[in-house]
Short mmCIF file of C-alpha atoms (C1' of nucleotides) in Angstrom, two decimals:
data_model
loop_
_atom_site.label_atom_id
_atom_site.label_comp_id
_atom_site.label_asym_id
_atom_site.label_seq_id
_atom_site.Cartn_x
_atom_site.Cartn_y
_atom_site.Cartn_z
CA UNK A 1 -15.65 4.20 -2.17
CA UNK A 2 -13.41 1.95 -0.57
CA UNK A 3 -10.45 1.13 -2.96
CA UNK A 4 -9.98 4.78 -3.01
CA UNK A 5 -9.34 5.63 0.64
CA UNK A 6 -7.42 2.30 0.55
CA UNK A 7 -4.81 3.64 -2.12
CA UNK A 8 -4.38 7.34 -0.20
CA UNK A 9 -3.52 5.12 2.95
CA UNK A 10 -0.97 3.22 1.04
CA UNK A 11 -0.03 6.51 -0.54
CA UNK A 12 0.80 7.76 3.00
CA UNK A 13 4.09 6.69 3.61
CA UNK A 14 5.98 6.62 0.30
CA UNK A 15 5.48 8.08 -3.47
CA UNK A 16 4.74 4.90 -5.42
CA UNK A 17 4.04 4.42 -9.22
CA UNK A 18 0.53 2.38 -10.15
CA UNK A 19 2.93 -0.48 -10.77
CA UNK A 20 4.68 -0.73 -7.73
CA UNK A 21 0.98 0.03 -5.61
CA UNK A 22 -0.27 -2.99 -7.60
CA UNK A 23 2.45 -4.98 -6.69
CA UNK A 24 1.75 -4.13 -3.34
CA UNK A 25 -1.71 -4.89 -3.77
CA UNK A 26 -1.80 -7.84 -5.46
CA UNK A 27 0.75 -9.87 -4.17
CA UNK A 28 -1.01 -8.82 -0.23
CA UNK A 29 1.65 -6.80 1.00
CA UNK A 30 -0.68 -4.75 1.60
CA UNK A 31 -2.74 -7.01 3.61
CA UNK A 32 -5.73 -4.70 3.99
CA UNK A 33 -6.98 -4.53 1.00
CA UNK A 34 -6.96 -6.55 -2.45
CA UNK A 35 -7.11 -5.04 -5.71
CA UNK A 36 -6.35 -5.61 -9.83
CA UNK A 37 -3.58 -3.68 -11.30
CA UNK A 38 -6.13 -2.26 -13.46
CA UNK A 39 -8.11 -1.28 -10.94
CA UNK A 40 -5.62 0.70 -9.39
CA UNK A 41 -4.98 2.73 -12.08
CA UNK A 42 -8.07 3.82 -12.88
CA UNK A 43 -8.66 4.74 -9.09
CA UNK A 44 -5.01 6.90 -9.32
CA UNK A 45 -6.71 8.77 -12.57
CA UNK A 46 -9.82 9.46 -10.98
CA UNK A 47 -7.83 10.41 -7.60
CA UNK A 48 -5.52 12.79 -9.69
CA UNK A 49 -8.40 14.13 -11.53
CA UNK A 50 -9.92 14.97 -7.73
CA UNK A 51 -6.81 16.62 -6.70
CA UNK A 52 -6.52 14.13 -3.66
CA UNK A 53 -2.99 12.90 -5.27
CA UNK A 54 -0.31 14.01 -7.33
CA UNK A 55 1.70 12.11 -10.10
CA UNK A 56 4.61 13.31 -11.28
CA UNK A 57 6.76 11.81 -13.92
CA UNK A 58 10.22 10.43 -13.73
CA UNK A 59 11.86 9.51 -16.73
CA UNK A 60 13.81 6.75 -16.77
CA UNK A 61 16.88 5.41 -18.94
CA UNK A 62 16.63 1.31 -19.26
CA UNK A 63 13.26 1.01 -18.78
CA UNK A 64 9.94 2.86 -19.67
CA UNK A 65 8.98 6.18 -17.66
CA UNK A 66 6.61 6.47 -14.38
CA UNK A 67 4.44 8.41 -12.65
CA UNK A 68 5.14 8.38 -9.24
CA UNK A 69 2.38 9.37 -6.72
CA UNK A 70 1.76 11.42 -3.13
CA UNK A 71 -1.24 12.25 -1.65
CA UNK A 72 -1.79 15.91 -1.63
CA UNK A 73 -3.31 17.83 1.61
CA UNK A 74 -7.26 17.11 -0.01
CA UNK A 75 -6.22 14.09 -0.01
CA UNK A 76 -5.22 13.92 3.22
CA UNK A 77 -8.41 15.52 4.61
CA UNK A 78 -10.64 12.89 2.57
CA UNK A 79 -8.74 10.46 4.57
CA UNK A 80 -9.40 12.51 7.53
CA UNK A 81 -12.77 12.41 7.32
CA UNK A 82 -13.08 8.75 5.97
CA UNK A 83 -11.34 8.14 9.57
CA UNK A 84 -14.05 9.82 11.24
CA UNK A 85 -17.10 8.25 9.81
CA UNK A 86 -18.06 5.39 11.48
CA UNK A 87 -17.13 1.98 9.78
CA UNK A 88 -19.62 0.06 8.49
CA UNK A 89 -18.64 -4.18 9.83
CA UNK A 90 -16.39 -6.50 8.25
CA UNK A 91 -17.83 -10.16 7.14
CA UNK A 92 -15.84 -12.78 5.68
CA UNK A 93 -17.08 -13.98 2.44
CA UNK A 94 -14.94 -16.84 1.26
CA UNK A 95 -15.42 -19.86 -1.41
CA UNK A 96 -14.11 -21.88 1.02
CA UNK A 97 -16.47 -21.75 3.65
CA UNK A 98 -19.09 -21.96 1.24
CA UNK A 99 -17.70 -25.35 0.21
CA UNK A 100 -17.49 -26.40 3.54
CA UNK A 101 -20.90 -25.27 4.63
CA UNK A 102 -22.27 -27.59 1.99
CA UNK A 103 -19.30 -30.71 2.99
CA UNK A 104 -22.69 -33.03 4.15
CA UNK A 105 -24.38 -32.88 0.84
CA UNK A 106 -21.54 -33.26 -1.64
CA UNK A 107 -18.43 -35.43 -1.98
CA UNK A 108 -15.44 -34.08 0.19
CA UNK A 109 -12.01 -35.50 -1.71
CA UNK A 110 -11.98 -32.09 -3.45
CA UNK A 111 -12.80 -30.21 -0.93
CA UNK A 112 -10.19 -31.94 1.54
CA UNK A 113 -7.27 -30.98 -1.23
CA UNK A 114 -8.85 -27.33 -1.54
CA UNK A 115 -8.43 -27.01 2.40
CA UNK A 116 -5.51 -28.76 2.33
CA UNK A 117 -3.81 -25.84 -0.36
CA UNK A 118 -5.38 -23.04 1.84
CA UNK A 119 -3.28 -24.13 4.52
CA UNK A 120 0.17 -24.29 2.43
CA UNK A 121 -1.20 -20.69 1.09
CA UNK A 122 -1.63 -19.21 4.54
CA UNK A 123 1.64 -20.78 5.81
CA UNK A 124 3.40 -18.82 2.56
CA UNK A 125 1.53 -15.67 4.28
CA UNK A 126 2.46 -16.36 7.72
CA UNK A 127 5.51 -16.29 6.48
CA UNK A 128 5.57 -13.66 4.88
CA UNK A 129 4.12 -11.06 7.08
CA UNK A 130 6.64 -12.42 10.01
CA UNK A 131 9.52 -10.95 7.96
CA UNK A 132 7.80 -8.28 7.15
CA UNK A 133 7.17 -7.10 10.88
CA UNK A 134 10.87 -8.13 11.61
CA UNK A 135 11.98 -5.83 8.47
CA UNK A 136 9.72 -3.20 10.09
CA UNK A 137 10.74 -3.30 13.67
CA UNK A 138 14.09 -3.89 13.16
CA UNK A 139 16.17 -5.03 16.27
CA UNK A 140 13.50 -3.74 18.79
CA UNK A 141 11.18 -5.86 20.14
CA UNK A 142 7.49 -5.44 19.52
CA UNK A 143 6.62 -3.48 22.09
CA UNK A 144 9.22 -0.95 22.11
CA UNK A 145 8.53 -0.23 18.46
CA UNK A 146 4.78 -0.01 19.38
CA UNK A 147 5.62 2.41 21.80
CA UNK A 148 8.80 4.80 20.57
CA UNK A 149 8.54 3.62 16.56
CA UNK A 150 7.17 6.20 14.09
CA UNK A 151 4.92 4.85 11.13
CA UNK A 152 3.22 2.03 13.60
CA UNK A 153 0.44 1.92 10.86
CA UNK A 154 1.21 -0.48 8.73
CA UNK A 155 2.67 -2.70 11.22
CA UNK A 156 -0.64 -2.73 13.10
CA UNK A 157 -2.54 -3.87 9.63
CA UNK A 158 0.29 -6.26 9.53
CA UNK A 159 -0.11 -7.89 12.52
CA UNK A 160 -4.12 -8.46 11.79
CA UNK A 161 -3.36 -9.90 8.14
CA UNK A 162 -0.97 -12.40 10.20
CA UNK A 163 -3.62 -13.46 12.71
CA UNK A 164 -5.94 -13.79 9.73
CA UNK A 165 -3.84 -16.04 8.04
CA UNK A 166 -3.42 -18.71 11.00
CA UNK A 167 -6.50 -18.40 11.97
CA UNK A 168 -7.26 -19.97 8.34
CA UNK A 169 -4.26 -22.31 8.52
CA UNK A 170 -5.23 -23.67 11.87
CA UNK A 171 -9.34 -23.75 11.04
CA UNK A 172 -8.19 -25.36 7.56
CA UNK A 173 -5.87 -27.71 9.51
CA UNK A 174 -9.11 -28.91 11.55
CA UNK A 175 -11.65 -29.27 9.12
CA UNK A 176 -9.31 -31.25 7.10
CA UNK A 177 -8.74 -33.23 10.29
CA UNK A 178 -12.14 -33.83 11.17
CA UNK A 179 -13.18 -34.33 7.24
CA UNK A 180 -10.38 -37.23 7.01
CA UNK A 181 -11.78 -38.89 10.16
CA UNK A 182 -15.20 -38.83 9.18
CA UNK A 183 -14.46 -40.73 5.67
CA UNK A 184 -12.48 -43.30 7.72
CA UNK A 185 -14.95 -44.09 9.99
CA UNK A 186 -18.12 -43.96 7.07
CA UNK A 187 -16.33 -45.96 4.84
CA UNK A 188 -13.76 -48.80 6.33
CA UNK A 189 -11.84 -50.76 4.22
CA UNK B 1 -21.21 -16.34 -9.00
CA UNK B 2 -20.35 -16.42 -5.87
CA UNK B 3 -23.41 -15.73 -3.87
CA UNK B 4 -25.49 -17.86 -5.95
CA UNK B 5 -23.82 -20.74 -4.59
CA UNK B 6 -23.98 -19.64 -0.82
CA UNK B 7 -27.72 -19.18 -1.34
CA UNK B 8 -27.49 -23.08 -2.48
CA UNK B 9 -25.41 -23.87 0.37
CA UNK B 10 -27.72 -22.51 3.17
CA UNK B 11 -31.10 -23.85 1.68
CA UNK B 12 -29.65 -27.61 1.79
CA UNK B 13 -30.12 -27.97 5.44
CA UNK B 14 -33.79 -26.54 5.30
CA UNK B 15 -37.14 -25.21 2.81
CA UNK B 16 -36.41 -21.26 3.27
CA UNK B 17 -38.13 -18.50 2.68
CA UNK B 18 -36.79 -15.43 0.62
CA UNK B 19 -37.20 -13.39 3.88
CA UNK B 20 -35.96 -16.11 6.35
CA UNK B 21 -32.90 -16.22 4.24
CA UNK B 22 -32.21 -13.06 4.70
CA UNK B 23 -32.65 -12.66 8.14
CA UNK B 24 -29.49 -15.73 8.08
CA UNK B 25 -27.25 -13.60 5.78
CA UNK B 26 -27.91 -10.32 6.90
CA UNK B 27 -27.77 -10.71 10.59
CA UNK B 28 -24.76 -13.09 10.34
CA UNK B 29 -26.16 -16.40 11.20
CA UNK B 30 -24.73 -17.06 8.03
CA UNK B 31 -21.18 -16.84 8.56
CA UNK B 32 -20.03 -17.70 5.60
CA UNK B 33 -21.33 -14.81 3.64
CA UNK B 34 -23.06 -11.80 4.18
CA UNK B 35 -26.11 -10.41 1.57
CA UNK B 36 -28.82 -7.53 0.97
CA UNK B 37 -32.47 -9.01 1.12
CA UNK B 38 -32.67 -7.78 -2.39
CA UNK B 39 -30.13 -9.29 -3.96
CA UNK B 40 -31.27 -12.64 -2.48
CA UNK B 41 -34.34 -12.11 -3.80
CA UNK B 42 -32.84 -11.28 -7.47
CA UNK B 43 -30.42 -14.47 -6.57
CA UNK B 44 -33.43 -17.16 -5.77
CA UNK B 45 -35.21 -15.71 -8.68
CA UNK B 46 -32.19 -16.59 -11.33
CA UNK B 47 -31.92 -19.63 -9.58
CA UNK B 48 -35.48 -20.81 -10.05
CA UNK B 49 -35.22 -19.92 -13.83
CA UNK B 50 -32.60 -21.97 -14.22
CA UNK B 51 -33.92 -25.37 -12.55
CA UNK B 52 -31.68 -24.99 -9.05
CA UNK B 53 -34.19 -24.47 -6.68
CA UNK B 54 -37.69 -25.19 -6.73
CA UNK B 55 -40.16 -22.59 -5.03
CA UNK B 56 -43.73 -23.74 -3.73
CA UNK B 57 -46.23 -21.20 -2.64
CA UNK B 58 -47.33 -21.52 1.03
CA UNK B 59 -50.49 -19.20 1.99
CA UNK B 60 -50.80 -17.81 5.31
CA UNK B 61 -53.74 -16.70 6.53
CA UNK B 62 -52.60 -13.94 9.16
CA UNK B 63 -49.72 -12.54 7.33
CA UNK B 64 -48.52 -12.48 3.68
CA UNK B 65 -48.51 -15.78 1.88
CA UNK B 66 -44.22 -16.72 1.95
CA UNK B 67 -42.58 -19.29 -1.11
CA UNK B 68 -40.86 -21.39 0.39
CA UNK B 69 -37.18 -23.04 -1.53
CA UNK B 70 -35.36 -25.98 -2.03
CA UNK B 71 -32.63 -27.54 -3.92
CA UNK B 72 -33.56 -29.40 -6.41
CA UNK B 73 -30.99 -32.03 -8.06
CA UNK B 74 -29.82 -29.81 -10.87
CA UNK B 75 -28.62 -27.08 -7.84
CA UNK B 76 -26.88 -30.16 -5.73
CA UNK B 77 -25.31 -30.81 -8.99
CA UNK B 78 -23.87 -27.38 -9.54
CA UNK B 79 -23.35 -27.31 -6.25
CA UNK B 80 -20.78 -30.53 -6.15
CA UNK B 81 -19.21 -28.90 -9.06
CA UNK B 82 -18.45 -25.62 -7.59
CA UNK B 83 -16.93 -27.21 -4.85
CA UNK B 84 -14.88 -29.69 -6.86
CA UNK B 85 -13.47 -26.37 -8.64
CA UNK B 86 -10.35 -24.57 -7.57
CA UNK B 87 -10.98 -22.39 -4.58
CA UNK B 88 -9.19 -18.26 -4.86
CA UNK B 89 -7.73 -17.13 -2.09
CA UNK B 90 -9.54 -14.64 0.37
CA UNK B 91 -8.57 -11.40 1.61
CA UNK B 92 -9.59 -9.55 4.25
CA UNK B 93 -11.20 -6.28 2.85
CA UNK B 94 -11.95 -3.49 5.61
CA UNK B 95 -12.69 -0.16 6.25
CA UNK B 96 -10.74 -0.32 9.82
CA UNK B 97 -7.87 -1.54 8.91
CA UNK B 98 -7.57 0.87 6.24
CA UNK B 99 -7.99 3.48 8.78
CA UNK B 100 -5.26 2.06 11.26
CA UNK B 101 -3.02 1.81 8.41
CA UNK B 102 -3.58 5.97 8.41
CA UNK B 103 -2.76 6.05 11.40
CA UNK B 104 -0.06 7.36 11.69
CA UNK B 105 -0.78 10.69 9.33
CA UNK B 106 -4.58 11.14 10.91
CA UNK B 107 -6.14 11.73 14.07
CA UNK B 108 -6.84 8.58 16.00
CA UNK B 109 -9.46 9.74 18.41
CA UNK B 110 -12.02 8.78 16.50
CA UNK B 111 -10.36 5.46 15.16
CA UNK B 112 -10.41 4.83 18.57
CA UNK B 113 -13.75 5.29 19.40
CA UNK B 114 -14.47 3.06 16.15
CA UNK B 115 -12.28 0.33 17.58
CA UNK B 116 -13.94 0.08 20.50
CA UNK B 117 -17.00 0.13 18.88
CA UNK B 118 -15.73 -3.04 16.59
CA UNK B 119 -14.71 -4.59 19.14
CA UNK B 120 -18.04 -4.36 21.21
CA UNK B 121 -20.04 -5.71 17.47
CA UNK B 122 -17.21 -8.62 17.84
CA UNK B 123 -17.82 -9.72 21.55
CA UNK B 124 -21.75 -9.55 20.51
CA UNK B 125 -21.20 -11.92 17.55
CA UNK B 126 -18.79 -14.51 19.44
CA UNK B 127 -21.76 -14.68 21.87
CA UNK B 128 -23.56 -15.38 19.20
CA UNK B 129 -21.82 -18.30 17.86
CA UNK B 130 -21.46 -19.94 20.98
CA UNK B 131 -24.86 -20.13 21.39
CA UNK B 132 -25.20 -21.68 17.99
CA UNK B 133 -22.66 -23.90 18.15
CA UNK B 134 -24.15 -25.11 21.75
CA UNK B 135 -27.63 -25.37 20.32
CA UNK B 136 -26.08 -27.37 16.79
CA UNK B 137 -23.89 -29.75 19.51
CA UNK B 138 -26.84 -30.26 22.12
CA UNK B 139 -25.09 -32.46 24.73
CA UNK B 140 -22.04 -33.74 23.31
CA UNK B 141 -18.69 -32.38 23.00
CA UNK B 142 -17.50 -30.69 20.05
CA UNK B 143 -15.23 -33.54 19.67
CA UNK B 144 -17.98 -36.28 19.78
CA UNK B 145 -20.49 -34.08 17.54
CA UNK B 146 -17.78 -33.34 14.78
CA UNK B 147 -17.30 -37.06 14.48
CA UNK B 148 -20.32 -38.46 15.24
CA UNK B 149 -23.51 -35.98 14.03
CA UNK B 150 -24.70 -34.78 11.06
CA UNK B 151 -24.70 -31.82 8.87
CA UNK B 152 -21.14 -30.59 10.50
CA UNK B 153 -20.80 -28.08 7.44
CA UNK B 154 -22.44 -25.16 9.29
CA UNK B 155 -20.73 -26.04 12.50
CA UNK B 156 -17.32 -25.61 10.81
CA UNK B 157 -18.10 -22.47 9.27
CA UNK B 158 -19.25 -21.25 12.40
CA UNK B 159 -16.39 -22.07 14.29
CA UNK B 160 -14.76 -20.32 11.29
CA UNK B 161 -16.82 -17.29 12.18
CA UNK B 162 -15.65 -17.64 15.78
CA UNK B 163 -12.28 -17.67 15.34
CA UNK B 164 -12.13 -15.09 12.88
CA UNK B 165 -14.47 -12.34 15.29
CA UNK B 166 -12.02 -13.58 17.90
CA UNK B 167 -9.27 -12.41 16.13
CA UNK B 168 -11.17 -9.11 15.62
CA UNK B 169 -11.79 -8.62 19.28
CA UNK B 170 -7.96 -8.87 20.03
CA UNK B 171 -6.71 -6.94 17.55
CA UNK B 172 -9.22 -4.71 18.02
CA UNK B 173 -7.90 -4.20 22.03
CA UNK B 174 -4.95 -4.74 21.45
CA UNK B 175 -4.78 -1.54 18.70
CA UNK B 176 -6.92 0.71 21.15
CA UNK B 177 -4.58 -0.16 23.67
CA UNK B 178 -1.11 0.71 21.78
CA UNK B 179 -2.71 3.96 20.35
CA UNK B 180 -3.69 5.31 24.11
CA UNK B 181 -0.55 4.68 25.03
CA UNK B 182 1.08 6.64 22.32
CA UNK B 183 -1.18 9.04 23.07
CA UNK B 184 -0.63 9.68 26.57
CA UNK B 185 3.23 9.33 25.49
CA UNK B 186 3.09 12.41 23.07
CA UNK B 187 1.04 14.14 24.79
CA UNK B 188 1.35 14.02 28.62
CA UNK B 189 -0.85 16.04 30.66
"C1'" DT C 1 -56.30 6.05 16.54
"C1'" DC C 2 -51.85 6.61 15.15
"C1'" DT C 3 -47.12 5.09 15.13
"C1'" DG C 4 -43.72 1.94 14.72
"C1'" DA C 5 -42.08 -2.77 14.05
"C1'" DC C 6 -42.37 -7.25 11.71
"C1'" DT C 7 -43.46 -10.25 7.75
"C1'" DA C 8 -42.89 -10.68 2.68
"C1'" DG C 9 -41.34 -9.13 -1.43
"C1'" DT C 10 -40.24 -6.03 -5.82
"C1'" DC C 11 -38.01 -2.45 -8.96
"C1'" DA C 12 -34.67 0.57 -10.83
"C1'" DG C 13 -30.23 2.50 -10.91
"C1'" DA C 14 -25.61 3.23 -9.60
"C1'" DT C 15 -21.26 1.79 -8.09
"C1'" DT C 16 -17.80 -1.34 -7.67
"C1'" DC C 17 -15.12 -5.12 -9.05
"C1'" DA C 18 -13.13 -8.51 -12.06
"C1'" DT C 19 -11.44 -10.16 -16.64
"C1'" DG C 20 -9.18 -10.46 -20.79
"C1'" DA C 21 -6.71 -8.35 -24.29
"C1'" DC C 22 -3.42 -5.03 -25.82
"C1'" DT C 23 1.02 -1.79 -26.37
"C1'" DA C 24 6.04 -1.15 -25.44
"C1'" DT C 25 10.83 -1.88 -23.96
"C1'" DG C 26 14.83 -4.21 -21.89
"C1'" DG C 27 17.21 -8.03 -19.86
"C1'" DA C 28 17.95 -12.77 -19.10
"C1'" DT C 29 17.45 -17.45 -20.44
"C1'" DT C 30 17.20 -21.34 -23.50
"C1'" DA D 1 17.43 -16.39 -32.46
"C1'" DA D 2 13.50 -17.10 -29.94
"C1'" DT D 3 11.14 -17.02 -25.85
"C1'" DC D 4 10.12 -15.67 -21.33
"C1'" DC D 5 9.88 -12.45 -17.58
"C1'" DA D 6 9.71 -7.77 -15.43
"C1'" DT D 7 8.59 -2.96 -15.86
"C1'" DA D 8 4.86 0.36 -16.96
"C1'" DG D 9 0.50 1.21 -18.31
"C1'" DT D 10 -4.30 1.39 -21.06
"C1'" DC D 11 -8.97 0.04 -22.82
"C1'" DA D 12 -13.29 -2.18 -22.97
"C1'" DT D 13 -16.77 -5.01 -21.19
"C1'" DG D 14 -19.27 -7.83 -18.29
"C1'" DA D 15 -20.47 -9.59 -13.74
"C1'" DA D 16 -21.37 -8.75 -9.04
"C1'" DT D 17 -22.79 -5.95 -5.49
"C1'" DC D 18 -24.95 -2.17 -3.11
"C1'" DT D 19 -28.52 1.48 -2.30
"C1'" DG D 20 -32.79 3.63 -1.94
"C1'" DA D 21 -37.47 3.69 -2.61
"C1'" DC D 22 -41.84 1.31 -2.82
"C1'" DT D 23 -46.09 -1.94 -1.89
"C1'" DA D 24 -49.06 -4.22 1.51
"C1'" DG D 25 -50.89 -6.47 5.39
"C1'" DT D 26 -50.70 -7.60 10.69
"C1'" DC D 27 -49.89 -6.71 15.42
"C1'" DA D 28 -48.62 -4.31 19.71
"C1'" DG D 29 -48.37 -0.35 22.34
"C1'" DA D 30 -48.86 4.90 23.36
#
DNA sequence: TCTGACTAGTCAGATTCATGACTATGGATT
DNA sequence: AATCCATAGTCATGAATCTGACTAGTCAGA
């Protein structure tokens, strides 16, 4: 039960329809977790029907209604004590290092292009999450809004998700690097 | 089918086991992806039914006889075309940052201690990969062995692994270090 | 002699996750 | 006028993953 905890804790901060929460989700705004649309709407039914949120619906003129959801306080007490447990560890499973992991046994002109996109992908990221942390701090500096700001949460997940991200675009960089060299030097023209 | 082709991916370097295999994924050796013994065993059985990996029986005389798995042609096949096949993106997925991102709304002593704790699991496992990327290297430089040896793939993914428990470690510190200190702010002694 | 740890592997069941298809409406574009 | 895109959400199904319990023999140490 994962997904769960992860929508209360995006639930925290602001009352968000399933549509907006799977925008969030999807397009890695929420960099600490990953999840379908559909996914999250199931998990909101079966966290409504648990009384750990509450939707309420808001009727709207142009477009069609919503239910927008908080987390109520047993919701805020499963987080509570999803906090306290101890956390199981964090492995990266990826296609990609898969691929690479098997880069002596099978051709690598595919695989070069597939790190190659990786890297544009975690630049677009990089990106991203830099004007995201901006947006969040404001004018302050880092360390003034790690100190005095309120809601240092998400800017803390944020900051992880960014070193994530160039730690792919610079390993990505390298491997395509060393991958390039290697089918120079194999195969000279 | 995901797993299915890291299982592929490991046993092209060496003839494994079912139980040396998952020693690799479970305690990490395997950087690349993490597994339950019993869903490797499931895995290697699937794959033998369907012509990727050959087993062969090898009896032992003071401890249970072991089959012992390779790739056969069929699996390096479907291996190459995995690879040549689009890559999805990767998220991270974890229980801690979920937690920071609560923390703002939760108590943080304990996320604290669970930091820490992370942190400690990631200094252990970039150890770890040192050592292995000493032993794969022997006596030449990373520079020299990425060009020059053979069977790179598991270096890169371990220098993947590196990097990425690295990253862990200073977030990790970095987060225990800014919630103290908000601590001690709000609540001064 | 008993206990625990290591090697080697299996079975059954539950949970979680991913996928595709589908309903509606309104606004903008072509 | 037709098509595409964004909002807002549902249903069904299959694939992948995780969990616990179980068998069975060997070896080392209390």
């Amino acid at each position: 039960m994962a997904l769960r905890h992860a929508v209360l804790a995006a639930l925290l901060d602001e009352e968000l329809s399933g549509y907006q929460l799977a925008k969030a989700f999807d397009l890695g705004v929420a960099n600490f977790w990953y999840a379908q649309p559909q996914q999250l709407y199931a998990e909101l039914t079966r966290l409504e029907r648990d009384g750990l949120v509450s939707g309420r619906e808001v009727v709207q003129e142009s477009r069609p209604n919503k239910r927008l959801f908080r987390v109520t306080d047993a919701g805020l007490a499963e987080l509570e004590e999803f906090t306290a447990a101890s956390t199981k560890p964090s492995f990266i499973r990826d296609d990609l290092l898969v691929k690479v992991q098997a880069a002596d046994h099978v051709d690598t002109t595919a695989l070069v292009a597939q790190l190659t996109e990786r890297a544009a992908f975690a630049r677009a990221r990089i990106d991203l999450f830099g004007k995201l942390l901006r947006g969040m701090r404001g004018d302050r500096t880092e360390e003034e809004f790690l100190r005095d700001g309120d809601r240092i949460g998400p800017y803390l997940t944020c900051l992880r998700g960014l070193a994530f991200e160039e730690g792919n675009r610079d390993w990505c960089e390298r491997t395509v690097a060393t991958l390039r060299e290697r089918r120079q030097a194999s195969s000279p023209r």
